CSV table of N, CA and C in Angstrom, one decimal:
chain,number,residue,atom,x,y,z
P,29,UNK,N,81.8,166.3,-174.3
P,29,UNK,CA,81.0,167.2,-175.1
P,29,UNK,C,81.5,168.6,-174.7
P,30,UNK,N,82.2,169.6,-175.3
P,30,UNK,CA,82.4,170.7,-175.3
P,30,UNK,C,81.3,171.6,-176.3
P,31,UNK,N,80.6,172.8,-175.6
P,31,UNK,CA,79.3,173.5,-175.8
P,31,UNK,C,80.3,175.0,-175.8
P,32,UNK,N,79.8,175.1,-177.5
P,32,UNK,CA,81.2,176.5,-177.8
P,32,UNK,C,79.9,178.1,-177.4
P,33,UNK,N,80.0,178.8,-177.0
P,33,UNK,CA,79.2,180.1,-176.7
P,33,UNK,C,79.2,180.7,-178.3
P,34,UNK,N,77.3,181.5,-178.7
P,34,UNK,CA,77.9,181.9,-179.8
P,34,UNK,C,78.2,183.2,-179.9
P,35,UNK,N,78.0,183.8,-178.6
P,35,UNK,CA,78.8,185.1,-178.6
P,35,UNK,C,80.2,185.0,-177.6
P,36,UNK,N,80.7,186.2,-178.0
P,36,UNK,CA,82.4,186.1,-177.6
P,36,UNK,C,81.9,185.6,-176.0
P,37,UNK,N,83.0,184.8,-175.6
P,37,UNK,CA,83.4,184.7,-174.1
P,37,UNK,C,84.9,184.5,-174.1
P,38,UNK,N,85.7,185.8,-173.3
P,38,UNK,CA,86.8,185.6,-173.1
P,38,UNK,C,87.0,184.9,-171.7
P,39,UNK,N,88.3,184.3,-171.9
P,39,UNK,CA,89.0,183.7,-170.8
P,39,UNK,C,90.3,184.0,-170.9
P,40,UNK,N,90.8,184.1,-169.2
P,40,UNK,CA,92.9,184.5,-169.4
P,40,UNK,C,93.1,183.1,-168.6
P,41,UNK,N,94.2,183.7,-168.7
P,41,UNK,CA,95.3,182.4,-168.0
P,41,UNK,C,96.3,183.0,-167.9
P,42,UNK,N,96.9,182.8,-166.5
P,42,UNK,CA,98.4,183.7,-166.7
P,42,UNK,C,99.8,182.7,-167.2
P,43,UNK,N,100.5,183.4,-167.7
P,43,UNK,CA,101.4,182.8,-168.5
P,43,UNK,C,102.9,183.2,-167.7
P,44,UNK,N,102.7,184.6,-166.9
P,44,UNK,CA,103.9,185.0,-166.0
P,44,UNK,C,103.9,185.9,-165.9
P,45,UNK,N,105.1,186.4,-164.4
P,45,UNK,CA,105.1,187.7,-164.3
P,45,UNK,C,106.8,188.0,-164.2
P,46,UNK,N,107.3,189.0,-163.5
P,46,UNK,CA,108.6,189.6,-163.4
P,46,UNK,C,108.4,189.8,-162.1
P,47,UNK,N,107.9,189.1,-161.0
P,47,UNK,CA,107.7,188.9,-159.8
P,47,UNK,C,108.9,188.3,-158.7
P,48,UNK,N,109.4,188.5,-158.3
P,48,UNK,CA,109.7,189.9,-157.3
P,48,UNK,C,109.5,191.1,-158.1
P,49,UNK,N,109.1,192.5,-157.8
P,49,UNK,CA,110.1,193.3,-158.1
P,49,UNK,C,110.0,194.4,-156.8
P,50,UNK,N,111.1,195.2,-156.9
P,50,UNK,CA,111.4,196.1,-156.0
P,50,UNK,C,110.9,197.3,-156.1
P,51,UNK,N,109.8,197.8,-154.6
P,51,UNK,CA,109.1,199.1,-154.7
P,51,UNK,C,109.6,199.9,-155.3
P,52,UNK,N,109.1,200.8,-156.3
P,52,UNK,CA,109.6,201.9,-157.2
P,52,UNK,C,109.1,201.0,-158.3
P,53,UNK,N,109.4,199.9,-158.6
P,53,UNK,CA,109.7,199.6,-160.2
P,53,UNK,C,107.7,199.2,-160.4
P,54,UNK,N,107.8,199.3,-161.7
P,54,UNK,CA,106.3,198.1,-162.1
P,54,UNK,C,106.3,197.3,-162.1
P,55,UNK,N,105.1,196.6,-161.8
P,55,UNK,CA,104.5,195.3,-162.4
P,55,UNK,C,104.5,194.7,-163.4
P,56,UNK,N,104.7,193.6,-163.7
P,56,UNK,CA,104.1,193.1,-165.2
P,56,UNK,C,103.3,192.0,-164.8
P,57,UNK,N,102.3,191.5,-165.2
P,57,UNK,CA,101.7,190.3,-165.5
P,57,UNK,C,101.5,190.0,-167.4
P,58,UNK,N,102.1,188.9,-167.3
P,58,UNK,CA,101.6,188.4,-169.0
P,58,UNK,C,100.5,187.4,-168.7
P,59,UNK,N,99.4,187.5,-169.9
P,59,UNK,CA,98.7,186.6,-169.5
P,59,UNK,C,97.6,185.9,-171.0
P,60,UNK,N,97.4,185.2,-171.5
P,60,UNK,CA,96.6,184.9,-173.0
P,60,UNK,C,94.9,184.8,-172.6
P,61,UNK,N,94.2,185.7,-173.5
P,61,UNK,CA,93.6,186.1,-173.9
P,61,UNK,C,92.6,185.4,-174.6
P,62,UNK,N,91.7,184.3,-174.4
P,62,UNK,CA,91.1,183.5,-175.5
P,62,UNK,C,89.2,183.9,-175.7
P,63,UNK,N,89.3,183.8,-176.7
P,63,UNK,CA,87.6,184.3,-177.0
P,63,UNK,C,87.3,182.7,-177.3
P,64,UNK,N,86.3,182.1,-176.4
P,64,UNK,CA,86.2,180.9,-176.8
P,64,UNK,C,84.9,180.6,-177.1
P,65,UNK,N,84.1,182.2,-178.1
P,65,UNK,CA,83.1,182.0,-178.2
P,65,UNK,C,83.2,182.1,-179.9
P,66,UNK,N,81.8,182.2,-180.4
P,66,UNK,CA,82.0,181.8,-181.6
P,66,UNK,C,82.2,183.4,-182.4
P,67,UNK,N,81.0,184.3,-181.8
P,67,UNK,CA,81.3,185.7,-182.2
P,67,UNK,C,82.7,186.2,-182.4
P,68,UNK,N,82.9,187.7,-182.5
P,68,UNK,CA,84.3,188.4,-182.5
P,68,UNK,C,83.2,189.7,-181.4
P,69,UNK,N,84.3,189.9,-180.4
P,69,UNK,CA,83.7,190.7,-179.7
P,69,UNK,C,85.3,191.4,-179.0
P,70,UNK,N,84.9,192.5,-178.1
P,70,UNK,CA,85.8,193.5,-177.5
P,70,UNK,C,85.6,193.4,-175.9
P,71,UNK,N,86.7,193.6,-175.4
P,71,UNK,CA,86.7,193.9,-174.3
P,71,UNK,C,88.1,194.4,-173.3
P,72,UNK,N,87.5,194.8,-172.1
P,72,UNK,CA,88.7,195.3,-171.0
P,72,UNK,C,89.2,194.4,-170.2
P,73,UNK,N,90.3,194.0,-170.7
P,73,UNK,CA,91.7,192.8,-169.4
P,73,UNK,C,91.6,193.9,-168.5
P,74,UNK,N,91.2,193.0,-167.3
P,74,UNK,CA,92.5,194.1,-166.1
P,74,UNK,C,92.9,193.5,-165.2
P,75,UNK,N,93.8,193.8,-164.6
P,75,UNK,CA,95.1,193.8,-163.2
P,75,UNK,C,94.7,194.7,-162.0
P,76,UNK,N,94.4,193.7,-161.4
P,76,UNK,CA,94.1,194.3,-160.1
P,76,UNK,C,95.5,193.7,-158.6
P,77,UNK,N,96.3,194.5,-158.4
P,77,UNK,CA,96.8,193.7,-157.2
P,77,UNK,C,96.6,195.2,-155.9
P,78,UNK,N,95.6,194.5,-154.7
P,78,UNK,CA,94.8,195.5,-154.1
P,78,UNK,C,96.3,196.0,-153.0
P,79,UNK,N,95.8,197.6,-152.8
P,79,UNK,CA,96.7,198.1,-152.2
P,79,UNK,C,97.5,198.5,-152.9
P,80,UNK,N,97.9,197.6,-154.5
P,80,UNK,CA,99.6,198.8,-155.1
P,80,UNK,C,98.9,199.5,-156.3
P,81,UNK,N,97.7,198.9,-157.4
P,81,UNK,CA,97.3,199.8,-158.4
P,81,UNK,C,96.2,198.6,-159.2
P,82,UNK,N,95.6,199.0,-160.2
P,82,UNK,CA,95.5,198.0,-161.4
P,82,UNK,C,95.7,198.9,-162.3
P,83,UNK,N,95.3,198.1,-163.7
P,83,UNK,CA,95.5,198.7,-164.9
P,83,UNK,C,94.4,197.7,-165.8
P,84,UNK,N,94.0,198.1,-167.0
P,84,UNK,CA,93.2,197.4,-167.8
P,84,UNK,C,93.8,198.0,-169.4
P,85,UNK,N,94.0,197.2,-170.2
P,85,UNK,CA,94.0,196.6,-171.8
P,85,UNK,C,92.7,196.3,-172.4
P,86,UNK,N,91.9,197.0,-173.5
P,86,UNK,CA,91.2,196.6,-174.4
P,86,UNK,C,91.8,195.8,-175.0
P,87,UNK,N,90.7,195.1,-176.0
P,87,UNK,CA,91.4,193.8,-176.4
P,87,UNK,C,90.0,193.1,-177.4
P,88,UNK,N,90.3,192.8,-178.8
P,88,UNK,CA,89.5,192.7,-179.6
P,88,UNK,C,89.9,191.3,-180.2
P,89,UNK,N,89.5,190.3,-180.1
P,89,UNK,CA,89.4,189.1,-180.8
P,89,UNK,C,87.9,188.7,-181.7
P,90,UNK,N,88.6,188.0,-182.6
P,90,UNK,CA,87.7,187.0,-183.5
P,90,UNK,C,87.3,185.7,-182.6
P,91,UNK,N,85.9,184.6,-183.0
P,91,UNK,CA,86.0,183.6,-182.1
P,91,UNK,C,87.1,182.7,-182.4
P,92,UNK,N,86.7,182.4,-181.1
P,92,UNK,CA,88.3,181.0,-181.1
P,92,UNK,C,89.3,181.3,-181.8
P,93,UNK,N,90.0,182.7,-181.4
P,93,UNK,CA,91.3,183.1,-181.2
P,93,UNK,C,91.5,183.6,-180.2
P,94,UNK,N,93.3,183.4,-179.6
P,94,UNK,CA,93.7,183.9,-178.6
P,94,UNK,C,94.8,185.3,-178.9
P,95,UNK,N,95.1,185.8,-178.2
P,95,UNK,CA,96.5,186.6,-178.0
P,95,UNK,C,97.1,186.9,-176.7
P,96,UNK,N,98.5,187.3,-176.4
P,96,UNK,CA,99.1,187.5,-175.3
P,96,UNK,C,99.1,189.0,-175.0
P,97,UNK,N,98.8,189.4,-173.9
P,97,UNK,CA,98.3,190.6,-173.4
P,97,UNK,C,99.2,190.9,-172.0
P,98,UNK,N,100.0,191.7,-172.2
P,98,UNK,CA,101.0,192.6,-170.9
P,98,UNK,C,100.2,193.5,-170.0
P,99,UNK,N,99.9,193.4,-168.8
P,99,UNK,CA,99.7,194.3,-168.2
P,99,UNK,C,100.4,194.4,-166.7
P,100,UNK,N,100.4,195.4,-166.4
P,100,UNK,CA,101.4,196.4,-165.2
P,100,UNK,C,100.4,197.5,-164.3
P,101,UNK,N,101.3,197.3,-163.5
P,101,UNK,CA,101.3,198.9,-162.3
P,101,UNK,C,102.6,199.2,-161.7
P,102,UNK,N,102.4,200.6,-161.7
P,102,UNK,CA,103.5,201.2,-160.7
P,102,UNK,C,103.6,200.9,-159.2
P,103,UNK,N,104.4,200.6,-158.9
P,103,UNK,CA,104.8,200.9,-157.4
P,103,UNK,C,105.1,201.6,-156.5
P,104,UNK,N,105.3,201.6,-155.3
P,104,UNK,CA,105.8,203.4,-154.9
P,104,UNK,C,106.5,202.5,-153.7
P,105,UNK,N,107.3,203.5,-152.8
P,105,UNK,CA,108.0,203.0,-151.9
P,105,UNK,C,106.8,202.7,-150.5
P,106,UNK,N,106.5,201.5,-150.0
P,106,UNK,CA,105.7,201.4,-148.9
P,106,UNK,C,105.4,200.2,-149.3
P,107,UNK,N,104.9,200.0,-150.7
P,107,UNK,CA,104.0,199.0,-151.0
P,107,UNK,C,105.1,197.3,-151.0
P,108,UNK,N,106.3,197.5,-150.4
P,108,UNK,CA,106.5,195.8,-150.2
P,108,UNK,C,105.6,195.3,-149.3
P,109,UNK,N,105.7,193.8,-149.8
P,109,UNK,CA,104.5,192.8,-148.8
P,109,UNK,C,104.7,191.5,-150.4
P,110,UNK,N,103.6,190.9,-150.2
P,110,UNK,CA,103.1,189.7,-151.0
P,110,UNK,C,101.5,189.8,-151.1
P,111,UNK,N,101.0,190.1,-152.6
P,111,UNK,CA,100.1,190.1,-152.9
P,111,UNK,C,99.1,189.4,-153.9
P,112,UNK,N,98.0,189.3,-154.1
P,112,UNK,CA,97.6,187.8,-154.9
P,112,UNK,C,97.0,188.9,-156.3
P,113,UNK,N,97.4,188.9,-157.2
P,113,UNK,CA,97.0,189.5,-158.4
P,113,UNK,C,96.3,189.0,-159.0
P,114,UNK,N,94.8,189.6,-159.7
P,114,UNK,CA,93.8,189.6,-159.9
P,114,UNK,C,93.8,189.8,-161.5
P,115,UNK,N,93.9,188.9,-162.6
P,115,UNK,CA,93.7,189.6,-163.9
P,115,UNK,C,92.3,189.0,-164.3
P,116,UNK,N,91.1,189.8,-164.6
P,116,UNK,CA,90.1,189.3,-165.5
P,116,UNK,C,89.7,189.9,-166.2
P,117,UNK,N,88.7,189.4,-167.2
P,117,UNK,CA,87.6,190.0,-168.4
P,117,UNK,C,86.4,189.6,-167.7
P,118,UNK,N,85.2,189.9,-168.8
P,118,UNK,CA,84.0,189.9,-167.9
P,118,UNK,C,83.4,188.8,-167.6
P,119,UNK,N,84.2,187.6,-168.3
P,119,UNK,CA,83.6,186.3,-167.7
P,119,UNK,C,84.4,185.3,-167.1
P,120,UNK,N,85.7,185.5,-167.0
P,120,UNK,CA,86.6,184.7,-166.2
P,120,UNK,C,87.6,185.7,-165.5
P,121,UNK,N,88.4,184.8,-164.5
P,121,UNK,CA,89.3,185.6,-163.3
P,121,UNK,C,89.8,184.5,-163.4
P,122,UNK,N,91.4,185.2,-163.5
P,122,UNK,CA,92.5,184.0,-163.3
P,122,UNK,C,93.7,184.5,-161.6
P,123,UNK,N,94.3,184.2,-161.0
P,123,UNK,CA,94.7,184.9,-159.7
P,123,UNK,C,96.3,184.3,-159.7
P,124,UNK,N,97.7,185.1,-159.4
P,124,UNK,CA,98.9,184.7,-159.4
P,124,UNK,C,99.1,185.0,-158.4
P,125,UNK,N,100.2,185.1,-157.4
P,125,UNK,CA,100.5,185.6,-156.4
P,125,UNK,C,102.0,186.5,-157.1
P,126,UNK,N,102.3,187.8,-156.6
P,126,UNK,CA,103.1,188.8,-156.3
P,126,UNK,C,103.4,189.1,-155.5
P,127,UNK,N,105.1,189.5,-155.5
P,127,UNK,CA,106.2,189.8,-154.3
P,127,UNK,C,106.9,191.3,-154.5
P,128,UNK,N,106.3,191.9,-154.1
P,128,UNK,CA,107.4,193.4,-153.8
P,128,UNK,C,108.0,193.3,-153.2
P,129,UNK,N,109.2,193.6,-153.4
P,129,UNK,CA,110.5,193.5,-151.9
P,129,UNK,C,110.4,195.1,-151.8
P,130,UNK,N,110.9,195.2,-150.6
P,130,UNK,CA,111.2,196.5,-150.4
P,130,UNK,C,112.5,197.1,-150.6
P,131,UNK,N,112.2,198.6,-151.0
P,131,UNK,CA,113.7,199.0,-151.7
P,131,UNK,C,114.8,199.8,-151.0
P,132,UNK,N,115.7,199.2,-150.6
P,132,UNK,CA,116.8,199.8,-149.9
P,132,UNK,C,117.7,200.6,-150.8
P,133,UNK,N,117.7,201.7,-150.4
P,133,UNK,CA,118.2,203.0,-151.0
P,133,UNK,C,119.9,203.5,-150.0
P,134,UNK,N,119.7,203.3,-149.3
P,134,UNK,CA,120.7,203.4,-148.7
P,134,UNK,C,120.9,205.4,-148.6
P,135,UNK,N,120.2,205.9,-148.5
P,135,UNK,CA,120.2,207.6,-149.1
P,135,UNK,C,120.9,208.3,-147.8
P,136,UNK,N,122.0,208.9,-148.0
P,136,UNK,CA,123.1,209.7,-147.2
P,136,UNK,C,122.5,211.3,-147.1
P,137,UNK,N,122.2,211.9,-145.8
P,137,UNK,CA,121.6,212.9,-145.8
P,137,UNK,C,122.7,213.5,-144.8
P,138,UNK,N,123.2,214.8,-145.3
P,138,UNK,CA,123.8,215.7,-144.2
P,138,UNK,C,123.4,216.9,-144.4
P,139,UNK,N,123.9,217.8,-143.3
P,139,UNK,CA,123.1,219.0,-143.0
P,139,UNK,C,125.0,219.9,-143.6
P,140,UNK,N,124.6,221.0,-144.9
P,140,UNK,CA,125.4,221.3,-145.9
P,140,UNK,C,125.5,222.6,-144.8
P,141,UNK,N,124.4,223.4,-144.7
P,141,UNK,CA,124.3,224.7,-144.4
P,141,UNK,C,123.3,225.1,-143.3
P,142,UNK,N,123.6,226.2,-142.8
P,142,UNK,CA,122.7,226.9,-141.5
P,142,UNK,C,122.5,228.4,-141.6
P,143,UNK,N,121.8,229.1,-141.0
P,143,UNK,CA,121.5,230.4,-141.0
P,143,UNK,C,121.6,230.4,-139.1
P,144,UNK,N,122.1,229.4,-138.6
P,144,UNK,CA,122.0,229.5,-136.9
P,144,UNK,C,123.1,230.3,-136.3
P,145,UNK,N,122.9,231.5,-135.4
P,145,UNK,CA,121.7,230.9,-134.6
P,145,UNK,C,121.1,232.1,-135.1
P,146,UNK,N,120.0,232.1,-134.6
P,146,UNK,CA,118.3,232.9,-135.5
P,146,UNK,C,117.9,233.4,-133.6
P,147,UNK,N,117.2,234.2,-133.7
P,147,UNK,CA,116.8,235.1,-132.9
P,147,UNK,C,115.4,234.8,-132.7
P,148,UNK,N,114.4,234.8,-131.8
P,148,UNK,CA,112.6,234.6,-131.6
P,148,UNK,C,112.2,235.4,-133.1
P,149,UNK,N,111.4,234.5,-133.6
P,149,UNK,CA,110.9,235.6,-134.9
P,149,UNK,C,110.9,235.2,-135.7
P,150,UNK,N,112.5,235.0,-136.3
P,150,UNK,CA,113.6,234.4,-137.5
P,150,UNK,C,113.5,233.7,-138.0
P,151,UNK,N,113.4,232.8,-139.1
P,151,UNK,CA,113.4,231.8,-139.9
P,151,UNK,C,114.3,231.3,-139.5
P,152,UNK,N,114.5,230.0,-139.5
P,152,UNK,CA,115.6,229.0,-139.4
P,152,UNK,C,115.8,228.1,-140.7
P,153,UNK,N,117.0,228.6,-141.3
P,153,UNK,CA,117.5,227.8,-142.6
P,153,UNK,C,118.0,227.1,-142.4
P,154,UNK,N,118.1,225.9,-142.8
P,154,UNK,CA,118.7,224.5,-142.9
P,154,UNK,C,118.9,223.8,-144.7
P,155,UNK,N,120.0,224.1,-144.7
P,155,UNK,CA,120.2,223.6,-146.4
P,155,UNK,C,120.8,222.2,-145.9
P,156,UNK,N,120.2,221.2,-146.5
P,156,UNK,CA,120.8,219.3,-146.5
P,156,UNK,C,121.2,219.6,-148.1
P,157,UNK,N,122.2,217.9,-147.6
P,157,UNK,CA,122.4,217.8,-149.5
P,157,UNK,C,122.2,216.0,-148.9
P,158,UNK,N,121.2,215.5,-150.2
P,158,UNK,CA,121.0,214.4,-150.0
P,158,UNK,C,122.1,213.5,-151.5
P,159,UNK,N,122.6,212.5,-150.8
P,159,UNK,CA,122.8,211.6,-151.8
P,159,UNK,C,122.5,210.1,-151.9
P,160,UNK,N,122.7,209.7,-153.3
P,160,UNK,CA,122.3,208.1,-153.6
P,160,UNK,C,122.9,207.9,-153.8
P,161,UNK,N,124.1,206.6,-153.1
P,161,UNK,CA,124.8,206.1,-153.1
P,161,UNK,C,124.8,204.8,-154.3
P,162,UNK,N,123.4,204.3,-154.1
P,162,UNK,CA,122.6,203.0,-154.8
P,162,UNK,C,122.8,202.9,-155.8
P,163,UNK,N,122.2,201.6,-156.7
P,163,UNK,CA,121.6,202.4,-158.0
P,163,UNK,C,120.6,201.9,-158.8
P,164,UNK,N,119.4,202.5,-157.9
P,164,UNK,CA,118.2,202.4,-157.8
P,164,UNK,C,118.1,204.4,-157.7
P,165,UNK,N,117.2,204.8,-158.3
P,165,UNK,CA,116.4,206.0,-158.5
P,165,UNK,C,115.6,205.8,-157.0
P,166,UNK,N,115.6,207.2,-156.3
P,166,UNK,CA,114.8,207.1,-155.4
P,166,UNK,C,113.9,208.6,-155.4
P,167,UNK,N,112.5,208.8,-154.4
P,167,UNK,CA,111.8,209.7,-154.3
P,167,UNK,C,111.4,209.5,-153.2
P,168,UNK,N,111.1,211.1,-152.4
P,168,UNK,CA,110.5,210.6,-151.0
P,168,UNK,C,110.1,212.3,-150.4
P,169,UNK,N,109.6,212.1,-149.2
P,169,UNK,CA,110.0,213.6,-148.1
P,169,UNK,C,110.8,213.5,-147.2
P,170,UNK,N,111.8,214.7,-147.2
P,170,UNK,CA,112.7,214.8,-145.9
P,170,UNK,C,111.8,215.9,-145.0
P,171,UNK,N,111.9,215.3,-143.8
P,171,UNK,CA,111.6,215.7,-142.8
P,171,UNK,C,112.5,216.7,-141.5
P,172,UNK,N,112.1,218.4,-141.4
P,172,UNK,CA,113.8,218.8,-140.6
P,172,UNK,C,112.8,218.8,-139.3
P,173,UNK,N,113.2,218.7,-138.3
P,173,UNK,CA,112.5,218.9,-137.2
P,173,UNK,C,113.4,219.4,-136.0
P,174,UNK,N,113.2,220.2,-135.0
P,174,UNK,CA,113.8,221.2,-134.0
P,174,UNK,C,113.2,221.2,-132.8
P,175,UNK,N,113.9,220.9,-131.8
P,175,UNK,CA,112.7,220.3,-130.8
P,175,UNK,C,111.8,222.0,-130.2
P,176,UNK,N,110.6,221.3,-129.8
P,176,UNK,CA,109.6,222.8,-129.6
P,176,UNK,C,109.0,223.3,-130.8
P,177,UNK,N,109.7,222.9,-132.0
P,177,UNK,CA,109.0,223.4,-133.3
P,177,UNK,C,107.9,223.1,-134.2
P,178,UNK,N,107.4,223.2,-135.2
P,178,UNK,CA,106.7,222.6,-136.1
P,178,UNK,C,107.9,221.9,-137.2
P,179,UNK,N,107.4,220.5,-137.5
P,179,UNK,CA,108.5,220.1,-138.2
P,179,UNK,C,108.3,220.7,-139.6
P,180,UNK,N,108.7,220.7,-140.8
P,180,UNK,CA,109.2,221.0,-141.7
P,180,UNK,C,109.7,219.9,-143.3
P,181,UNK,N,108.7,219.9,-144.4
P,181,UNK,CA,108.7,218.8,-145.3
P,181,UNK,C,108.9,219.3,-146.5
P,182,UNK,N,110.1,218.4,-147.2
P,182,UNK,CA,110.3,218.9,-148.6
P,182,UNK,C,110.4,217.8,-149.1
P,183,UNK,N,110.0,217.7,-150.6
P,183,UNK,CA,110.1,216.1,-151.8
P,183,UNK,C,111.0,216.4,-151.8
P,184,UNK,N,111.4,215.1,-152.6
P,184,UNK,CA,113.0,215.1,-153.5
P,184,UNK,C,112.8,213.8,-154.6
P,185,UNK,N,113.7,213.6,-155.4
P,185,UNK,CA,113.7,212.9,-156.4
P,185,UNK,C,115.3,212.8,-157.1
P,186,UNK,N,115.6,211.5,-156.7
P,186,UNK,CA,117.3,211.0,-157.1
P,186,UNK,C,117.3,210.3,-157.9
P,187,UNK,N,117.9,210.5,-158.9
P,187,UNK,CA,118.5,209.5,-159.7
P,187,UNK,C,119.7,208.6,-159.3
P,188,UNK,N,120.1,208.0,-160.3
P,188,UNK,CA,121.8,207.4,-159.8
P,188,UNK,C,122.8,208.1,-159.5
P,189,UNK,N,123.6,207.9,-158.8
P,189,UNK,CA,125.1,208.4,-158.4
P,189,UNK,C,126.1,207.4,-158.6
């Protein structure tokens, strides 16, 4: 005996992801979407994987129709590990497991230029030139540090080389 609801009730199911992927890149989960109620009603998919982001999709069905629904997050460098991804609506939760590998950049840092030596007082200049060897896009802070000093933090943002 199957007992149909006569207002919307969605349900997901995941269908797949692009799992591994390597910090920096996003997420995807695919996942179908079914209203297994008799109404036509609306609502918010979302993707939860704790620690790297979620995301949520509106999403409008007739009863007893389904569709396939993409959702993602960004990653940032830190977040490799293995994570259990969370996609629901407001009456079902479906759970996949996710792999971030971590991303090796391989990034070549040398020290280009100086203003040394500097006198008590003085600023101390230090020009680096960073490269990516990779080819993977990277982003991060370099750190200059002098012993006895306060260290010193700049972003950066590499494309391919």
């Amino acid at each position: 005996l199957e007992v149909t609801p006569e207002e919307e009730y969605f349900t997901v199911s995941v269908d797949g992801t692009n799992s591994p992927v390597t910090a920096g890149e996003d997420t995807r989960v695919d996942v179908t979407v079914t209203n297994r109620g008799e109404g036509s009603g609306s609502q918010a998919v979302r993707v939860e994987i704790p620690e790297v982001g979620d995301a949520a999709e509106p999403v409008s069905l007739d009863g007893g129709s389904s569709m396939p629904v993409s959702l993602g997050t960004p990653t940032n460098i830190g977040d490799a590990g293995e994570y259990t991804a969370e996609v629901s609506t407001n009456e079902d939760t479906a759970e996949v497991e996710f792999v971030v590998d971590e991303r090796e950049t391989n990034m070549d840092v040398s020290i280009s230029d100086t203003n040394s030596p500097v006198t008590e007082g003085e600023t101390l200049t230090v020009e680096a030139t960073l490269s990516n060897p990779g080819d993977t896009p990277a982003s991060g802070t370099v750190t200059a540090e002098v012993g006895g000093l306060e260290p010193d933090t700049a972003s950066f943002s590499l494309g391919e080389s």
